[in-house]
XYZ file of C-alpha atoms in Angstrom:
468
model
C 28.440 16.855 17.545
C 28.287 19.844 19.938
C 28.153 19.615 23.740
C 24.387 20.194 23.812
C 23.726 17.363 21.353
C 26.102 15.050 23.221
C 24.377 15.792 26.513
C 20.968 15.222 24.970
C 22.096 11.890 23.543
C 23.409 10.760 26.952
C 20.122 11.737 28.595
C 18.062 9.829 26.049
C 20.341 6.802 26.392
C 19.434 6.499 30.079
C 15.917 7.873 30.389
C 14.436 8.046 26.901
C 11.965 5.642 25.312
C 13.007 2.018 25.639
C 12.924 1.544 21.854
C 15.387 4.425 21.402
C 17.699 3.215 24.187
C 17.909 -0.273 22.696
C 18.366 0.827 19.101
C 21.006 -1.452 17.479
C 24.331 0.103 16.595
C 25.414 -2.521 14.044
C 23.696 -4.722 11.497
C 24.487 -7.780 13.581
C 22.373 -6.340 16.408
C 19.324 -5.862 14.171
C 16.492 -8.306 14.866
C 14.463 -9.604 11.934
C 14.827 -8.675 8.237
C 17.128 -11.625 7.595
C 16.489 -11.352 3.857
C 18.227 -7.940 3.909
C 21.086 -8.769 6.265
C 22.666 -11.840 4.687
C 26.354 -11.786 3.873
C 26.924 -10.038 0.576
C 23.481 -8.417 0.534
C 23.227 -4.876 -0.933
C 22.456 -3.410 2.503
C 25.432 -5.094 4.174
C 27.738 -4.013 1.347
C 26.454 -0.454 1.723
C 27.154 -0.419 5.465
C 30.434 -2.307 5.464
C 31.772 -0.755 2.278
C 30.730 2.802 3.112
C 29.181 3.386 -0.302
C 27.063 6.363 -1.326
C 24.066 4.498 -2.758
C 20.782 6.040 -1.621
C 18.249 3.719 -0.047
C 14.472 3.639 0.111
C 13.152 1.577 3.026
C 9.567 0.381 2.596
C 7.731 -1.472 5.323
C 5.164 -1.336 8.139
C 5.780 0.737 11.276
C 8.210 -0.656 13.820
C 10.131 -2.912 11.452
C 13.499 -1.150 11.722
C 13.532 1.581 9.085
C 14.892 4.277 11.417
C 17.289 1.785 12.984
C 18.762 0.860 9.605
C 19.141 4.547 8.770
C 21.187 5.092 11.962
C 23.304 1.995 11.231
C 24.044 3.247 7.720
C 24.929 6.673 9.101
C 27.194 5.173 11.740
C 29.315 3.338 9.201
C 32.259 5.139 7.647
C 32.163 8.106 10.058
C 29.358 9.777 8.186
C 27.318 12.709 9.427
C 23.651 12.021 10.178
C 20.908 14.529 9.413
C 17.261 13.700 9.972
C 14.131 15.347 8.543
C 10.498 14.445 9.009
C 8.334 14.835 5.929
C 5.465 15.710 8.274
C 7.059 19.021 9.297
C 9.833 19.763 6.785
C 9.377 21.847 3.653
C 11.447 22.572 0.543
C 13.384 25.206 2.486
C 14.432 22.615 5.085
C 15.487 20.161 2.375
C 17.670 22.764 0.664
C 19.177 23.843 3.984
C 20.110 20.246 4.788
C 21.724 19.861 1.369
C 23.667 23.111 1.817
C 24.907 21.863 5.212
C 25.983 18.589 3.615
C 27.907 20.498 0.932
C 29.680 22.664 3.518
C 30.533 19.685 5.732
C 31.999 17.759 2.789
C 34.086 20.764 1.746
C 35.419 21.476 5.237
C 35.917 18.033 6.779
C 35.432 15.598 3.933
C 32.663 13.853 5.854
C 29.671 12.759 3.840
C 26.114 13.189 5.092
C 23.403 10.588 5.441
C 20.093 12.419 5.070
C 17.289 10.419 6.657
C 13.751 11.416 5.697
C 10.971 9.676 7.568
C 7.487 9.394 6.029
C 8.880 10.469 2.652
C 5.530 9.679 1.010
C 4.204 12.849 2.672
C 6.579 14.992 0.636
C 5.026 16.720 -2.372
C 6.477 16.114 -5.803
C 8.262 19.476 -5.585
C 9.863 18.528 -2.277
C 10.977 15.162 -3.643
C 12.323 16.772 -6.809
C 14.437 19.123 -4.660
C 16.398 16.077 -3.493
C 17.306 14.835 -6.950
C 20.483 16.853 -7.710
C 22.084 16.026 -4.343
C 21.199 12.346 -4.693
C 22.332 12.272 -8.319
C 25.833 13.595 -7.606
C 26.265 11.723 -4.304
C 26.398 14.884 -2.212
C 24.101 13.149 0.279
C 23.323 9.502 0.848
C 19.556 9.578 1.074
C 17.858 7.072 3.339
C 14.101 7.543 2.975
C 11.480 5.576 4.874
C 7.874 5.006 3.884
C 4.978 2.849 4.982
C 3.214 3.307 1.639
C 3.871 1.670 -1.700
C 6.797 3.691 -3.130
C 5.714 3.008 -6.693
C 2.726 5.227 -5.946
C 4.134 7.528 -3.258
C 7.634 8.362 -4.546
C 8.432 10.149 -7.806
C 9.952 7.906 -10.449
C 13.289 9.803 -10.808
C 13.985 9.500 -7.077
C 12.889 5.866 -7.037
C 15.194 5.009 -9.936
C 18.181 6.564 -8.129
C 17.619 4.592 -4.928
C 18.006 1.019 -3.797
C 14.541 -0.195 -2.760
C 14.564 -2.452 0.315
C 11.319 -4.020 1.529
C 11.018 -4.700 5.268
C 8.674 -7.344 6.656
C 6.745 -7.335 9.962
C 8.737 -8.949 12.730
C 7.822 -12.493 13.706
C 6.772 -13.477 17.212
C 10.210 -15.025 17.702
C 11.816 -11.712 16.716
C 9.684 -9.838 19.244
C 10.543 -12.398 21.952
C 14.215 -11.781 21.229
C 13.695 -8.037 21.639
C 11.855 -8.525 24.934
C 14.619 -10.769 26.281
C 17.204 -8.219 25.207
C 15.309 -5.377 26.857
C 15.076 -7.304 30.139
C 18.787 -8.198 30.211
C 20.539 -5.268 28.525
C 21.869 -2.534 30.859
C 20.380 0.009 28.462
C 17.032 -1.586 29.256
C 16.163 -3.111 32.606
C 19.463 -4.885 33.233
C 17.934 -7.877 35.021
C 15.689 -5.770 37.268
C 12.499 -6.990 35.567
C 10.905 -10.329 34.636
C 7.731 -11.108 32.679
C 5.288 -13.958 33.195
C 4.694 -16.092 30.124
C 1.128 -14.892 29.613
C 2.334 -11.299 29.923
C 4.893 -11.947 27.174
C 2.149 -13.504 25.009
C 0.005 -10.416 25.492
C 2.847 -8.103 24.485
C 3.287 -10.232 21.349
C -0.391 -9.823 20.531
C -0.208 -6.094 21.096
C 2.904 -5.794 18.939
C 1.508 -7.265 15.733
C 5.018 -7.413 14.253
C 5.853 -3.855 15.399
C 9.012 -3.708 17.545
C 8.381 -0.173 18.758
C 4.859 -1.044 19.883
C 6.154 -4.073 21.782
C 8.878 -2.133 23.583
C 6.491 0.716 24.391
C 4.058 -1.722 26.006
C 6.908 -3.386 27.883
C 8.156 -0.047 29.177
C 4.672 1.014 30.293
C 4.303 -2.188 32.303
C 7.916 -2.382 33.495
C 8.150 1.169 34.769
C 5.020 0.563 36.835
C 6.631 -2.210 38.902
C 10.390 -1.631 38.834
C 11.565 -0.988 42.375
C 8.658 -2.812 43.993
C 10.623 -6.025 44.589
C 13.493 -6.711 46.949
C 17.063 -5.883 46.090
C 17.924 -9.485 45.213
C 14.859 -10.281 43.076
C 13.635 -8.739 39.845
C 10.227 -7.119 39.789
C 7.667 -9.306 38.042
C 5.175 -8.219 35.424
C 2.032 -10.339 35.144
C -0.777 -10.212 32.588
C -2.918 -7.890 34.721
C -0.065 -5.398 34.959
C 0.392 -5.320 31.185
C -3.366 -4.950 30.657
C -3.576 -2.084 33.117
C -0.464 -0.387 31.779
C -1.594 -0.348 28.169
C -5.284 0.023 29.002
C -6.288 -2.851 26.748
C -7.716 -6.201 27.776
C -5.848 -9.304 26.681
C -7.433 -10.782 23.604
C -7.856 -14.535 24.073
C -6.588 -15.507 20.664
C -3.856 -17.879 19.591
C -2.861 -17.083 16.023
C -1.386 -20.565 15.578
C -4.059 -22.592 17.382
C -7.762 -23.274 17.703
C -8.704 -19.679 18.461
C -7.317 -18.601 15.093
C -9.583 -21.000 13.235
C -12.561 -20.497 15.548
C -12.574 -16.717 15.283
C -11.949 -16.771 11.537
C -14.777 -19.282 11.104
C -17.139 -17.162 13.191
C -16.133 -14.111 11.147
C -17.007 -15.764 7.837
C -20.229 -17.300 9.127
C -21.376 -13.973 10.563
C -20.933 -12.266 7.195
C -22.606 -15.173 5.408
C -25.510 -14.933 7.844
C -25.878 -11.176 7.394
C -24.878 -10.145 10.937
C -22.699 -7.095 10.274
C -22.336 -6.314 13.988
C -21.004 -9.751 14.908
C -18.714 -9.717 11.877
C -17.266 -6.355 12.948
C -16.637 -7.763 16.422
C -14.651 -10.669 15.014
C -12.785 -8.321 12.663
C -11.800 -6.145 15.627
C -10.855 -9.219 17.633
C -8.534 -10.465 14.923
C -6.911 -7.078 14.335
C -6.395 -6.450 18.034
C -4.872 -9.903 18.433
C -2.294 -9.120 15.770
C -3.771 -11.315 13.047
C -2.226 -10.703 9.644
C -4.755 -8.302 8.052
C -3.924 -9.739 4.634
C -5.397 -13.035 5.820
C -8.641 -11.212 6.682
C -8.700 -9.486 3.297
C -8.097 -12.755 1.434
C -10.954 -14.453 3.286
C -13.331 -11.653 2.279
C -12.303 -11.907 -1.373
C -13.111 -15.610 -1.309
C -16.397 -15.015 0.487
C -17.436 -12.367 -2.048
C -17.619 -15.052 -4.744
C -18.488 -18.054 -2.620
C -21.335 -16.623 -0.549
C -22.443 -13.450 -2.355
C -21.601 -14.117 -5.967
C -23.841 -12.571 -8.584
C -26.566 -11.773 -6.098
C -24.496 -8.571 -5.696
C -21.949 -8.367 -8.541
C -20.105 -5.445 -6.954
C -19.206 -7.391 -3.818
C -16.026 -8.890 -5.271
C -14.821 -5.452 -6.343
C -15.392 -4.087 -2.842
C -13.419 -6.943 -1.262
C -10.538 -6.585 -3.723
C -10.489 -2.810 -3.208
C -10.223 -3.321 0.554
C -7.243 -5.639 0.044
C -5.568 -3.094 -2.244
C -6.234 -0.295 0.253
C -4.555 -2.405 2.929
C -1.426 -2.752 0.779
C -1.376 0.973 -0.027
C -1.963 2.552 3.379
C -1.476 -0.234 5.929
C -2.862 -0.373 9.436
C -4.307 1.336 11.375
C -5.924 3.398 8.591
C -6.779 0.347 6.466
C -9.073 -0.908 9.225
C -11.653 1.471 7.725
C -11.517 -0.172 4.305
C -11.677 -3.637 5.879
C -14.670 -2.633 8.009
C -16.424 -1.131 4.993
C -15.975 -4.371 3.090
C -17.248 -6.395 6.064
C -20.420 -4.310 6.289
C -20.980 -4.387 2.518
C -20.596 -8.158 2.325
C -22.788 -8.762 5.370
C -25.605 -6.583 4.030
C -25.412 -7.926 0.480
C -27.950 -10.496 -0.760
C -26.403 -13.936 -0.747
C -25.985 -16.712 -3.303
C -23.724 -19.754 -3.480
C -24.584 -20.393 -7.134
C -21.084 -19.511 -8.331
C -19.267 -22.110 -6.239
C -21.916 -24.736 -7.000
C -21.579 -24.029 -10.723
C -17.798 -24.214 -10.946
C -17.571 -27.243 -8.649
C -20.143 -29.095 -10.767
C -18.156 -28.284 -13.913
C -14.908 -29.451 -12.282
C -16.608 -32.659 -11.127
C -17.668 -33.450 -14.705
C -14.163 -32.826 -16.022
C -12.632 -35.071 -13.364
C -15.199 -37.740 -14.194
C -14.092 -37.704 -17.828
C -17.165 -35.936 -19.201
C -15.574 -33.755 -21.849
C -15.562 -34.565 -25.550
C -13.841 -32.739 -28.410
C -14.367 -29.030 -28.996
C -17.075 -28.558 -31.678
C -15.470 -28.095 -35.110
C -17.006 -24.675 -35.756
C -15.449 -23.315 -32.505
C -11.912 -24.485 -33.200
C -9.063 -22.110 -33.985
C -9.191 -21.176 -37.673
C -6.466 -18.559 -38.034
C -3.537 -20.773 -39.109
C -2.877 -22.088 -42.635
C -4.547 -25.408 -43.279
C -7.265 -24.953 -40.652
C -9.845 -24.454 -43.406
C -9.009 -27.827 -44.985
C -9.708 -29.425 -41.619
C -13.075 -27.699 -41.434
C -12.099 -25.685 -38.373
C -14.291 -22.626 -37.909
C -16.667 -23.632 -40.693
C -20.244 -22.700 -39.871
C -19.333 -20.489 -36.914
C -21.932 -17.809 -36.349
C -20.632 -14.403 -35.250
C -23.081 -13.288 -32.532
C -22.658 -9.557 -33.219
C -24.188 -10.038 -36.667
C -27.495 -11.141 -35.137
C -30.237 -9.293 -33.246
C -29.426 -8.957 -29.567
C -25.911 -10.302 -30.109
C -27.120 -13.893 -29.634
C -27.568 -16.683 -32.169
C -28.437 -20.335 -31.838
C -25.429 -22.627 -32.101
C -23.689 -25.280 -30.030
C -20.851 -24.256 -27.720
C -20.487 -27.205 -25.346
C -18.893 -30.502 -26.361
C -21.475 -33.106 -27.476
C -21.582 -35.041 -24.165
C -22.353 -31.842 -22.246
C -24.992 -30.240 -24.441
C -27.869 -29.214 -22.203
C -25.820 -29.556 -19.010
C -26.779 -26.622 -16.754
C -24.092 -25.728 -14.205
C -25.150 -22.262 -13.180
C -28.445 -22.221 -11.286
C -29.095 -18.625 -10.133
C -30.844 -18.017 -6.854
C -33.768 -15.713 -6.167
C -31.846 -13.007 -4.272
C -30.593 -9.646 -5.502
C -29.287 -9.391 -9.037
C -29.665 -13.138 -9.631
C -33.457 -12.808 -9.587
C -33.077 -10.771 -12.794
C -30.148 -12.780 -14.101
C -32.275 -15.924 -14.116
C -34.585 -14.382 -16.711
C -31.660 -13.467 -18.962
C -30.170 -16.928 -18.503
C -33.424 -18.607 -19.519
C -33.604 -16.460 -22.656
C -29.979 -17.225 -23.599
C -30.349 -20.971 -23.099
C -33.543 -21.071 -25.154
C -31.943 -19.032 -27.959
C -28.655 -20.934 -28.045
C -30.283 -24.356 -27.953
C -33.275 -23.477 -30.088
C -36.812 -22.891 -28.815
C -38.494 -26.172 -28.071
C -35.191 -28.051 -27.928
C -34.009 -27.808 -24.321
C -31.183 -30.294 -24.894
C -30.001 -28.348 -27.938
C -28.960 -29.441 -31.419
C -26.310 -27.997 -33.686
C -27.754 -26.278 -36.731
C -31.335 -26.164 -35.467
C -31.606 -22.494 -36.553
C -31.427 -21.803 -40.271
C -28.320 -19.910 -41.305
C -28.758 -16.998 -43.746
C -27.437 -17.705 -47.208
C -23.806 -16.773 -47.615
C -23.261 -16.200 -43.919
C -21.038 -19.208 -43.405
C -17.975 -17.882 -45.238
C -18.490 -14.351 -43.846
C -18.565 -15.563 -40.260
C -15.895 -18.230 -40.587
C -13.466 -15.347 -41.027
C -14.306 -14.214 -37.492
C -13.495 -17.590 -35.923
C -10.401 -17.213 -33.815
């Protein structure tokens, strides 16, 4: 490290962003990610053993990807070189590799090449890394917030150890806040936070350590020096709100507010009020609610409250959940909002949940009966002697792909579970359903009877072969 770099590092250590000043220097200082830091884990072996295995760190912002890269670089006296995929090109990648080759030849020191936002690299840029990673010339530590199975080329992925980082818990964030208040690199006892101010920082953080420390610094720097020499400056809720320019969201993710807001969210969509539903969506996201919880609730609602009144609703909800996994917040808020609006505007029906619950109730009540003989599996030797599959009618051999025959067990013939509503697609589906029930059960026989439609001569053996 030259004198300029050393001076810059000293300056950042005392006056830089709080998150940078408090960056852990060892694995034992890292907060959260316990599943990666256990004794004997691949990451700990890499750091403590000084290996050359390349690593791909996948997780949301502020979960420690850059920190882990610095810890890996700091082990074994390795040289650290950092590139951002936002600004670097193939030329920069090759220059970094050439520097790593020269350093290894001259001093024997290996280089840790950290690439942030690696998913932004083109395939050509990622391919340029392969030879150096393959022969161990550099230890690549690449960070991404997007699913690496989609964002990283397969050859690079196969040559790297994939480590998945999780959002920090509230307890993890509290630990970071306490450390920042006490550590000389932070406020060194010169600052104290009221409990409701800490709670607000937790809500703002949403599992993101950098966001929490940035909010703390904005509030802390505004009051440090305002108290007497013997007392720390205090940060209250109003100070945090003013510093980060965001009102405290009255929302307890583990208490009544969690259930109340979630309930209001679902009921607003069910009732068709897209504006109210968007408010509750924003309220949950701003409070740090797990967005996957929101996505799961919309998937359930798409079947429970929309159903076949708008058959595409379930696909929209599932797509929003997949978009959340692929791009994460804050961008995924758009997909979630789109799904909210779609579901709120869609015609509604609860026929699906009523149908399946009625069927489950019959099963639990013992209303079942044996599977009709002509529907039983007929592909194994000896099934024919048992009569299995005999008389089965292959629907595709009949006009419209429908033919009268019994499908339900005897005790349930004529039992109608699905009762479509009059909204959206179900208004048309009800006509099709009436036609199918009349055809399957035989016109004039609403309760149905097996064999009530004459079977064409010779069809039985032909169609029994299709019974599977």
